[in-house]
GROMACS .gro file of C-alpha atoms in nm:
model
  387
    1MET     CA    1   0.000   0.000   0.000
    2ALA     CA    2   0.133   0.346  -0.092
    3ASP     CA    3   0.218   0.586   0.187
    4LYS     CA    4  -0.049   0.838   0.275
    5PRO     CA    5   0.032   1.193   0.162
    6PRO     CA    6   0.191   1.409   0.430
    7ALA     CA    7  -0.022   1.644   0.635
    8LEU     CA    8   0.003   2.019   0.589
    9LEU     CA    9   0.086   2.208   0.906
   10LEU     CA   10   0.059   2.585   0.959
   11PHE     CA   11   0.113   2.763   1.291
   12GLY     CA   12   0.072   3.129   1.378
   13ASP     CA   13  -0.196   3.399   1.371
   14THR     CA   14  -0.401   3.512   1.075
   15GLU     CA   15  -0.279   3.872   1.090
   16ARG     CA   16   0.086   3.785   1.020
   17SER     CA   17   0.047   3.461   0.824
   18ALA     CA   18  -0.106   3.497   0.477
   19ALA     CA   19  -0.117   3.118   0.448
   20LEU     CA   20  -0.328   3.091   0.764
   21ARG     CA   21  -0.551   3.384   0.666
   22HIS     CA   22  -0.627   3.206   0.340
   23GLU     CA   23  -0.736   2.891   0.524
   24LEU     CA   24  -0.925   3.084   0.795
   25PRO     CA   25  -1.062   3.409   0.649
   26LEU     CA   26  -1.093   3.611   0.969
   27SER     CA   27  -0.866   3.803   1.203
   28VAL     CA   28  -0.730   3.590   1.488
   29LEU     CA   29  -0.446   3.737   1.694
   30ASP     CA   30  -0.367   3.432   1.906
   31PRO     CA   31  -0.166   3.137   1.767
   32LEU     CA   32  -0.348   2.863   1.581
   33LEU     CA   33  -0.242   2.524   1.450
   34PHE     CA   34  -0.399   2.444   1.114
   35VAL     CA   35  -0.382   2.086   0.985
   36GLN     CA   36  -0.490   1.952   0.647
   37LEU     CA   37  -0.492   1.572   0.672
   38ASN     CA   38  -0.644   1.319   0.434
   39GLY     CA   39  -0.883   1.577   0.291
   40ARG     CA   40  -0.998   1.700   0.633
   41ALA     CA   41  -0.910   2.029   0.802
   42HIS     CA   42  -0.837   2.059   1.174
   43VAL     CA   43  -0.767   2.368   1.385
   44LEU     CA   44  -0.621   2.394   1.734
   45ALA     CA   45  -0.753   2.718   1.883
   46SER     CA   46  -0.863   2.890   2.198
   47ASP     CA   47  -1.217   2.823   2.314
   48LEU     CA   48  -1.279   3.196   2.253
   49GLU     CA   49  -1.240   3.146   1.877
   50LYS     CA   50  -1.459   2.838   1.824
   51THR     CA   51  -1.777   3.014   1.716
   52ARG     CA   52  -1.599   3.253   1.481
   53ILE     CA   53  -1.398   2.976   1.314
   54ALA     CA   54  -1.703   2.755   1.273
   55ALA     CA   55  -1.889   3.042   1.105
   56VAL     CA   56  -1.630   3.080   0.827
   57ARG     CA   57  -1.516   2.715   0.806
   58PRO     CA   58  -1.802   2.487   0.919
   59ASP     CA   59  -1.613   2.192   0.770
   60VAL     CA   60  -1.321   2.228   1.014
   61GLU     CA   61  -1.283   2.005   1.320
   62ILE     CA   62  -1.187   2.238   1.607
   63HIS     CA   63  -0.960   2.121   1.890
   64ASP     CA   64  -0.947   2.322   2.212
   65TYR     CA   65  -0.618   2.412   2.383
   66LEU     CA   66  -0.775   2.339   2.722
   67ALA     CA   67  -0.886   1.990   2.619
   68PHE     CA   68  -0.521   1.902   2.550
   69GLY     CA   69  -0.386   2.022   2.884
   70MET     CA   70  -0.308   2.391   2.839
   71ARG     CA   71  -0.429   2.488   3.187
   72GLU     CA   72  -0.227   2.218   3.361
   73LEU     CA   73   0.088   2.307   3.170
   74ARG     CA   74   0.056   2.672   3.268
   75GLU     CA   75  -0.016   2.585   3.632
   76ARG     CA   76   0.308   2.386   3.637
   77GLY     CA   77   0.493   2.705   3.548
   78MET     CA   78   0.553   2.646   3.176
   79LEU     CA   79   0.587   2.963   2.968
   80TRP     CA   80   0.295   3.042   2.742
   81ALA     CA   81   0.489   2.979   2.420
   82GLU     CA   82   0.629   2.652   2.554
   83ALA     CA   83   0.282   2.536   2.654
   84GLU     CA   84   0.145   2.622   2.309
   85ARG     CA   85   0.415   2.410   2.147
   86GLU     CA   86   0.350   2.121   2.381
   87VAL     CA   87  -0.024   2.127   2.313
   88ALA     CA   88   0.037   2.151   1.936
   89ALA     CA   89   0.265   1.846   1.958
   90ARG     CA   90  -0.006   1.658   2.148
   91VAL     CA   91  -0.264   1.739   1.877
   92VAL     CA   92  -0.025   1.622   1.605
   93ARG     CA   93   0.027   1.299   1.797
   94HIS     CA   94  -0.349   1.264   1.853
   95LEU     CA   95  -0.409   1.290   1.477
   96GLY     CA   96  -0.147   1.025   1.406
   97ILE     CA   97   0.071   1.249   1.191
   98THR     CA   98   0.419   1.115   1.114
   99ARG     CA   99   0.499   1.323   0.801
  100ALA     CA  100   0.408   1.682   0.728
  101THR     CA  101   0.471   1.964   0.483
  102VAL     CA  102   0.541   2.307   0.632
  103PRO     CA  103   0.629   2.652   0.491
  104GLY     CA  104   0.969   2.807   0.552
  105SER     CA  105   0.806   3.044   0.800
  106PHE     CA  106   0.702   2.754   1.026
  107PRO     CA  107   0.831   2.826   1.380
  108LEU     CA  108   1.171   2.669   1.443
  109ALA     CA  109   1.094   2.585   1.806
  110LEU     CA  110   0.775   2.398   1.714
  111GLY     CA  111   0.955   2.224   1.428
  112ASP     CA  112   1.224   2.104   1.670
  113ARG     CA  113   0.957   1.987   1.913
  114LEU     CA  114   0.775   1.786   1.646
  115ARG     CA  115   1.096   1.632   1.511
  116ALA     CA  116   1.178   1.523   1.865
  117GLU     CA  117   0.847   1.335   1.849
  118GLY     CA  118   0.964   1.161   1.533
  119VAL     CA  119   0.757   1.369   1.289
  120GLU     CA  120   0.926   1.413   0.952
  121LEU     CA  121   0.890   1.774   0.833
  122THR     CA  122   0.947   1.885   0.474
  123LEU     CA  123   0.972   2.253   0.383
  124ASP     CA  124   0.779   2.336   0.065
  125ASP     CA  125   0.694   2.704   0.017
  126ARG     CA  126   0.576   2.648  -0.340
  127GLU     CA  127   0.312   2.397  -0.229
  128VAL     CA  128   0.185   2.630   0.045
  129ASP     CA  129   0.177   2.928  -0.193
  130ARG     CA  130  -0.004   2.722  -0.457
  131ARG     CA  131  -0.307   2.687  -0.228
  132ARG     CA  132  -0.378   3.060  -0.249
  133ARG     CA  133  -0.256   3.154  -0.597
  134SER     CA  134  -0.604   3.148  -0.754
  135LYS     CA  135  -0.804   3.438  -0.610
  136GLN     CA  136  -1.180   3.402  -0.576
  137GLY     CA  137  -1.466   3.473  -0.338
  138THR     CA  138  -1.395   3.700  -0.044
  139GLU     CA  139  -1.030   3.748  -0.140
  140LEU     CA  140  -1.105   3.865  -0.493
  141GLU     CA  141  -1.381   4.091  -0.363
  142GLY     CA  142  -1.133   4.235  -0.114
  143ILE     CA  143  -0.873   4.302  -0.384
  144ARG     CA  144  -1.136   4.483  -0.591
  145ALA     CA  145  -1.240   4.690  -0.288
  146ALA     CA  146  -0.879   4.780  -0.210
  147GLN     CA  147  -0.825   4.877  -0.573
  148ARG     CA  148  -1.125   5.111  -0.570
  149ALA     CA  149  -0.977   5.274  -0.259
  150ALA     CA  150  -0.640   5.302  -0.435
  151GLU     CA  151  -0.801   5.483  -0.726
  152ALA     CA  152  -0.980   5.722  -0.491
  153GLY     CA  153  -0.654   5.789  -0.309
  154MET     CA  154  -0.476   5.851  -0.638
  155ALA     CA  155  -0.754   6.091  -0.744
  156ALA     CA  156  -0.708   6.284  -0.419
  157ALA     CA  157  -0.334   6.310  -0.482
  158ALA     CA  158  -0.393   6.420  -0.841
  159ALA     CA  159  -0.645   6.682  -0.732
  160MET     CA  160  -0.391   6.830  -0.492
  161LEU     CA  161  -0.123   6.836  -0.761
  162ALA     CA  162  -0.366   6.990  -1.010
  163ARG     CA  163  -0.414   7.288  -0.777
  164ALA     CA  164  -0.040   7.333  -0.724
  165GLU     CA  165   0.168   7.592  -0.910
  166PRO     CA  166   0.540   7.642  -0.971
  167VAL     CA  167   0.707   7.873  -0.719
  168ALA     CA  168   1.063   7.988  -0.656
  169GLY     CA  169   1.345   7.737  -0.677
  170GLY     CA  170   1.169   7.509  -0.924
  171ARG     CA  171   0.935   7.385  -0.650
  172LEU     CA  172   0.559   7.343  -0.626
  173GLY     CA  173   0.341   7.552  -0.400
  174LEU     CA  174  -0.018   7.523  -0.284
  175ASP     CA  175  -0.229   7.768  -0.084
  176GLY     CA  176   0.065   7.992  -0.006
  177GLN     CA  177   0.311   7.728   0.110
  178GLU     CA  178   0.548   7.476  -0.044
  179LEU     CA  179   0.385   7.151  -0.139
  180HIS     CA  180   0.572   6.856   0.011
  181ALA     CA  181   0.550   6.482  -0.044
  182GLU     CA  182   0.416   6.448   0.310
  183HIS     CA  183   0.112   6.666   0.228
  184VAL     CA  184   0.018   6.453  -0.074
  185ARG     CA  185   0.078   6.131   0.118
  186ALA     CA  186  -0.146   6.242   0.405
  187ALA     CA  187  -0.428   6.333   0.165
  188LEU     CA  188  -0.429   6.004  -0.022
  189ARG     CA  189  -0.396   5.799   0.299
  190ALA     CA  190  -0.695   5.975   0.453
  191VAL     CA  191  -0.915   5.892   0.153
  192CYS     CA  192  -0.810   5.525   0.148
  193ALA     CA  193  -0.870   5.492   0.522
  194ASP     CA  194  -1.218   5.643   0.490
  195LEU     CA  195  -1.298   5.370   0.235
  196GLY     CA  196  -1.192   5.091   0.472
  197ALA     CA  197  -0.857   5.022   0.306
  198PRO     CA  198  -0.578   5.204   0.493
  199CYS     CA  199  -0.235   5.257   0.335
  200PRO     CA  200   0.090   5.204   0.525
  201PRO     CA  201   0.282   5.519   0.616
  202ASP     CA  202   0.558   5.453   0.362
  203VAL     CA  203   0.357   5.470   0.038
  204MET     CA  204   0.558   5.658  -0.220
  205VAL     CA  205   0.537   6.020  -0.332
  206SER     CA  206   0.878   6.053  -0.492
  207SER     CA  207   1.078   6.239  -0.754
  208VAL     CA  208   1.437   6.281  -0.869
  209TRP     CA  209   1.481   6.500  -0.560
  210SER     CA  210   1.380   6.236  -0.306
  211GLY     CA  211   1.285   5.870  -0.321
  212TYR     CA  212   1.388   5.570  -0.528
  213GLY     CA  213   1.310   5.201  -0.488
  214HIS     CA  214   1.100   5.172  -0.174
  215GLU     CA  215   1.222   5.499  -0.020
  216PRO     CA  216   0.892   5.688   0.014
  217GLY     CA  217   1.009   6.039  -0.072
  218SER     CA  218   0.998   6.349   0.145
  219GLY     CA  219   1.018   6.726   0.132
  220PRO     CA  220   0.952   6.965  -0.159
  221LEU     CA  221   0.817   6.843  -0.492
  222PRO     CA  222   0.962   6.966  -0.822
  223ALA     CA  223   0.784   7.162  -1.090
  224GLY     CA  224   0.821   7.034  -1.445
  225LEU     CA  225   0.962   6.695  -1.344
  226PRO     CA  226   0.795   6.357  -1.287
  227ILE     CA  227   0.630   6.292  -0.950
  228LEU     CA  228   0.569   5.922  -0.896
  229ILE     CA  229   0.288   5.806  -0.667
  230ASP     CA  230   0.281   5.438  -0.568
  231LEU     CA  231   0.019   5.331  -0.313
  232TRP     CA  232  -0.090   4.995  -0.178
  233PRO     CA  233  -0.401   4.999   0.042
  234ARG     CA  234  -0.522   4.693   0.234
  235ASP     CA  235  -0.891   4.608   0.259
  236GLU     CA  236  -0.966   4.574   0.630
  237HIS     CA  237  -1.240   4.311   0.590
  238SER     CA  238  -1.052   4.060   0.375
  239ALA     CA  239  -0.689   4.162   0.458
  240CYS     CA  240  -0.621   4.172   0.082
  241TRP     CA  241  -0.411   4.437  -0.087
  242ALA     CA  242  -0.412   4.641  -0.406
  243ASP     CA  243  -0.115   4.813  -0.570
  244MET     CA  244  -0.104   5.089  -0.831
  245THR     CA  245   0.129   5.360  -0.960
  246ARG     CA  246   0.083   5.672  -1.168
  247THR     CA  247   0.321   5.953  -1.259
  248PHE     CA  248   0.240   6.323  -1.282
  249VAL     CA  249   0.419   6.632  -1.411
  250VAL     CA  250   0.302   6.974  -1.285
  251GLY     CA  251   0.424   7.277  -1.479
  252GLN     CA  252   0.617   7.304  -1.804
  253PRO     CA  253   0.935   7.091  -1.821
  254GLU     CA  254   1.261   7.255  -1.922
  255PRO     CA  255   1.326   7.202  -2.296
  256GLU     CA  256   1.617   6.964  -2.229
  257HIS     CA  257   1.389   6.751  -2.011
  258ALA     CA  258   1.068   6.757  -2.214
  259LYS     CA  259   1.192   6.524  -2.489
  260LEU     CA  260   1.317   6.261  -2.240
  261ILE     CA  261   0.992   6.277  -2.043
  262ASP     CA  262   0.792   6.225  -2.363
  263GLN     CA  263   1.013   5.932  -2.463
  264GLN     CA  264   0.976   5.766  -2.124
  265GLU     CA  265   0.599   5.819  -2.124
  266GLU     CA  266   0.561   5.661  -2.468
  267LEU     CA  267   0.790   5.365  -2.393
  268VAL     CA  268   0.646   5.286  -2.050
  269GLY     CA  269   0.287   5.313  -2.173
  270ALA     CA  270   0.360   5.084  -2.468
  271ALA     CA  271   0.538   4.836  -2.239
  272LEU     CA  272   0.240   4.821  -2.004
  273ARG     CA  273  -0.001   4.763  -2.292
  274GLU     CA  274   0.219   4.490  -2.439
  275ALA     CA  275   0.265   4.317  -2.104
  276VAL     CA  276  -0.107   4.318  -2.022
  277GLY     CA  277  -0.181   4.186  -2.372
  278MET     CA  278   0.049   3.888  -2.312
  279VAL     CA  279  -0.110   3.779  -1.982
  280ARG     CA  280  -0.290   3.446  -2.007
  281PRO     CA  281  -0.283   3.108  -1.831
  282GLY     CA  282   0.032   2.909  -1.902
  283ILE     CA  283   0.267   3.193  -1.993
  284THR     CA  284   0.550   3.257  -1.747
  285GLY     CA  285   0.621   3.585  -1.573
  286ARG     CA  286   0.973   3.570  -1.717
  287ALA     CA  287   0.837   3.567  -2.073
  288VAL     CA  288   0.634   3.884  -2.012
  289TYR     CA  289   0.931   4.049  -1.839
  290ASP     CA  290   1.165   3.961  -2.126
  291ALA     CA  291   0.932   4.126  -2.378
  292VAL     CA  292   0.942   4.452  -2.180
  293CYS     CA  293   1.320   4.432  -2.149
  294ASP     CA  294   1.348   4.378  -2.524
  295ARG     CA  295   1.150   4.697  -2.584
  296PHE     CA  296   1.351   4.909  -2.341
  297GLU     CA  297   1.689   4.774  -2.452
  298ALA     CA  298   1.602   4.836  -2.817
  299ALA     CA  299   1.540   5.200  -2.725
  300GLY     CA  300   1.884   5.225  -2.566
  301PHE     CA  301   1.793   5.181  -2.199
  302ARG     CA  302   1.969   4.940  -1.966
  303THR     CA  303   1.764   4.682  -1.773
  304GLN     CA  304   1.811   4.448  -1.482
  305ARG     CA  305   1.882   4.186  -1.748
  306THR     CA  306   2.180   4.378  -1.888
  307GLY     CA  307   2.287   4.530  -1.559
  308PRO     CA  308   2.317   4.903  -1.484
  309GLY     CA  309   2.577   5.145  -1.614
  310ASP     CA  310   2.762   5.384  -1.388
  311ASP     CA  311   2.434   5.471  -1.211
  312PRO     CA  312   2.286   5.163  -1.039
  313ALA     CA  313   1.933   5.300  -1.084
  314GLU     CA  314   1.953   5.390  -1.453
  315GLY     CA  315   1.693   5.243  -1.688
  316PHE     CA  316   1.470   4.953  -1.579
  317GLN     CA  317   1.653   4.808  -1.280
  318PHE     CA  318   1.366   4.624  -1.113
  319SER     CA  319   1.126   4.344  -1.196
  320LEU     CA  320   0.811   4.390  -1.402
  321GLY     CA  321   0.580   4.298  -1.118
  322HIS     CA  322   0.448   4.042  -0.874
  323GLY     CA  323   0.142   3.869  -0.742
  324VAL     CA  324  -0.094   4.056  -0.509
  325GLY     CA  325  -0.337   3.911  -0.259
  326LEU     CA  326  -0.305   3.850   0.113
  327GLU     CA  327   0.048   3.984   0.071
  328VAL     CA  328   0.126   4.291  -0.135
  329HIS     CA  329   0.428   4.109  -0.284
  330GLU     CA  330   0.366   3.739  -0.343
  331GLU     CA  331   0.395   3.474  -0.611
  332PRO     CA  332   0.402   3.464  -0.906
  333ALA     CA  333   0.705   3.674  -0.996
  334LEU     CA  334   0.730   3.875  -1.318
  335GLY     CA  335   1.105   3.906  -1.346
  336LEU     CA  336   1.428   3.712  -1.374
  337GLY     CA  337   1.289   3.444  -1.140
  338GLY     CA  338   0.943   3.423  -1.296
  339SER     CA  339   0.956   3.058  -1.399
  340ASP     CA  340   0.610   2.952  -1.281
  341PRO     CA  341   0.330   2.953  -1.542
  342LEU     CA  342   0.041   3.186  -1.467
  343VAL     CA  343  -0.285   3.025  -1.355
  344VAL     CA  344  -0.647   3.134  -1.371
  345GLY     CA  345  -0.714   3.352  -1.067
  346ASP     CA  346  -0.364   3.497  -1.033
  347VAL     CA  347  -0.377   3.870  -0.957
  348LEU     CA  348  -0.071   4.053  -1.088
  349ALA     CA  349   0.070   4.400  -1.041
  350ILE     CA  350   0.240   4.493  -1.370
  351GLU     CA  351   0.466   4.797  -1.329
  352PRO     CA  352   0.709   4.887  -1.608
  353GLY     CA  353   0.912   5.201  -1.553
  354LEU     CA  354   1.225   5.391  -1.654
  355TRP     CA  355   1.461   5.606  -1.447
  356ASP     CA  356   1.709   5.871  -1.555
  357ARG     CA  357   1.935   6.069  -1.324
  358ARG     CA  358   1.838   6.398  -1.496
  359ILE     CA  359   1.460   6.382  -1.457
  360GLY     CA  360   1.378   6.089  -1.230
  361GLY     CA  361   1.138   5.833  -1.368
  362ILE     CA  362   0.801   5.742  -1.509
  363ARG     CA  363   0.616   5.430  -1.401
  364PHE     CA  364   0.263   5.304  -1.456
  365GLU     CA  365   0.124   5.010  -1.258
  366ASP     CA  366  -0.203   4.823  -1.307
  367LEU     CA  367  -0.360   4.521  -1.138
  368VAL     CA  368  -0.479   4.242  -1.367
  369LEU     CA  369  -0.670   3.921  -1.299
  370VAL     CA  370  -0.573   3.616  -1.506
  371THR     CA  371  -0.884   3.468  -1.668
  372ALA     CA  372  -0.943   3.156  -1.876
  373ASP     CA  373  -0.900   3.344  -2.202
  374GLY     CA  374  -0.655   3.620  -2.104
  375CYS     CA  375  -0.694   3.877  -1.831
  376GLU     CA  376  -0.918   4.144  -1.681
  377VAL     CA  377  -0.765   4.480  -1.594
  378LEU     CA  378  -0.882   4.568  -1.244
  379THR     CA  379  -0.734   4.920  -1.241
  380ARG     CA  380  -0.957   5.200  -1.370
  381TYR     CA  381  -0.753   5.516  -1.380
  382PRO     CA  382  -0.609   5.727  -1.665
  383TYR     CA  383  -0.238   5.749  -1.749
  384GLU     CA  384  -0.203   6.119  -1.842
  385LEU     CA  385   0.094   6.292  -1.686
  386THR     CA  386  -0.101   6.615  -1.635
  387PRO     CA  387  -0.307   6.570  -1.317
   0.00000   0.00000   0.00000
């Protein structure tokens, strides 16, 4: 007789573990043990969580910490974390598990405890990620809600920039004072929060003056040069994210900059359209990325594929995008490591961009959902540089 497949084990809370939040779609702050065994799901949880878990996963068999000796272990003076590990080991033993698959984030101390019991643990991040690649139901609804909030936040930022005017020193001013990145960031964050999808404090309002990569940008904003806004709100109900980027130019660029800005705008827009047009089940993220690199390299720009020149940021020195869901950056990858074929239900952030030390950069980013016959663009926002 063939060996039974290994169990899947997850341990943690659903606020910090995307894998657990996928299996149990609610917010639980205390540690849980989730077990998938022979087609049946089990959860070790506090008695306080039973009703809530049963409401979202009526198929799950719930095991109570107290029923497996938690109170006695604590009364004997065992630390809370030690007692949790001991109870988890008892549940694994109770279920007869001798082999299990775990993600790389599985707690080391619990892994050591289970191995001491003779349980064979195999790390397999790809298998754990595969369970939540295809977005549907509450998660897909949450991504759509977060994306609507992102668009509203972007509109608030654009409205503020549209009212701004060039002032002394090549800077932007608004209502009698300099307009800073912090003012724009606060405005867009307030709108997203009001829609139930707050943004982290480090969303980007950047320019050649301040901000590159994930540095959020700070201080005065330039007139006549690109201002890049990249925001990623998280829907509070589903814990799912969105991600989008637009670029704006306020005021007339200097003649030596205008031509380069126009070139970047045309190339980046064409790259985004080409990439979205290639998205379908079965194609790899690397194939879509390579097509964008081909376009940029043919126009004389360096890419991550060729390596940078004397400026490490010059050209297209980042990946084309990533999956979005219960994590803002998740599989599948759209870059040098994008070897996995896309599947129906993948949600992708596609974000081609170019950077030049003289003007900064232009980047556009849309969310797309992979469908059976191609993709659906989830982002509904124009690309014009003039806000």
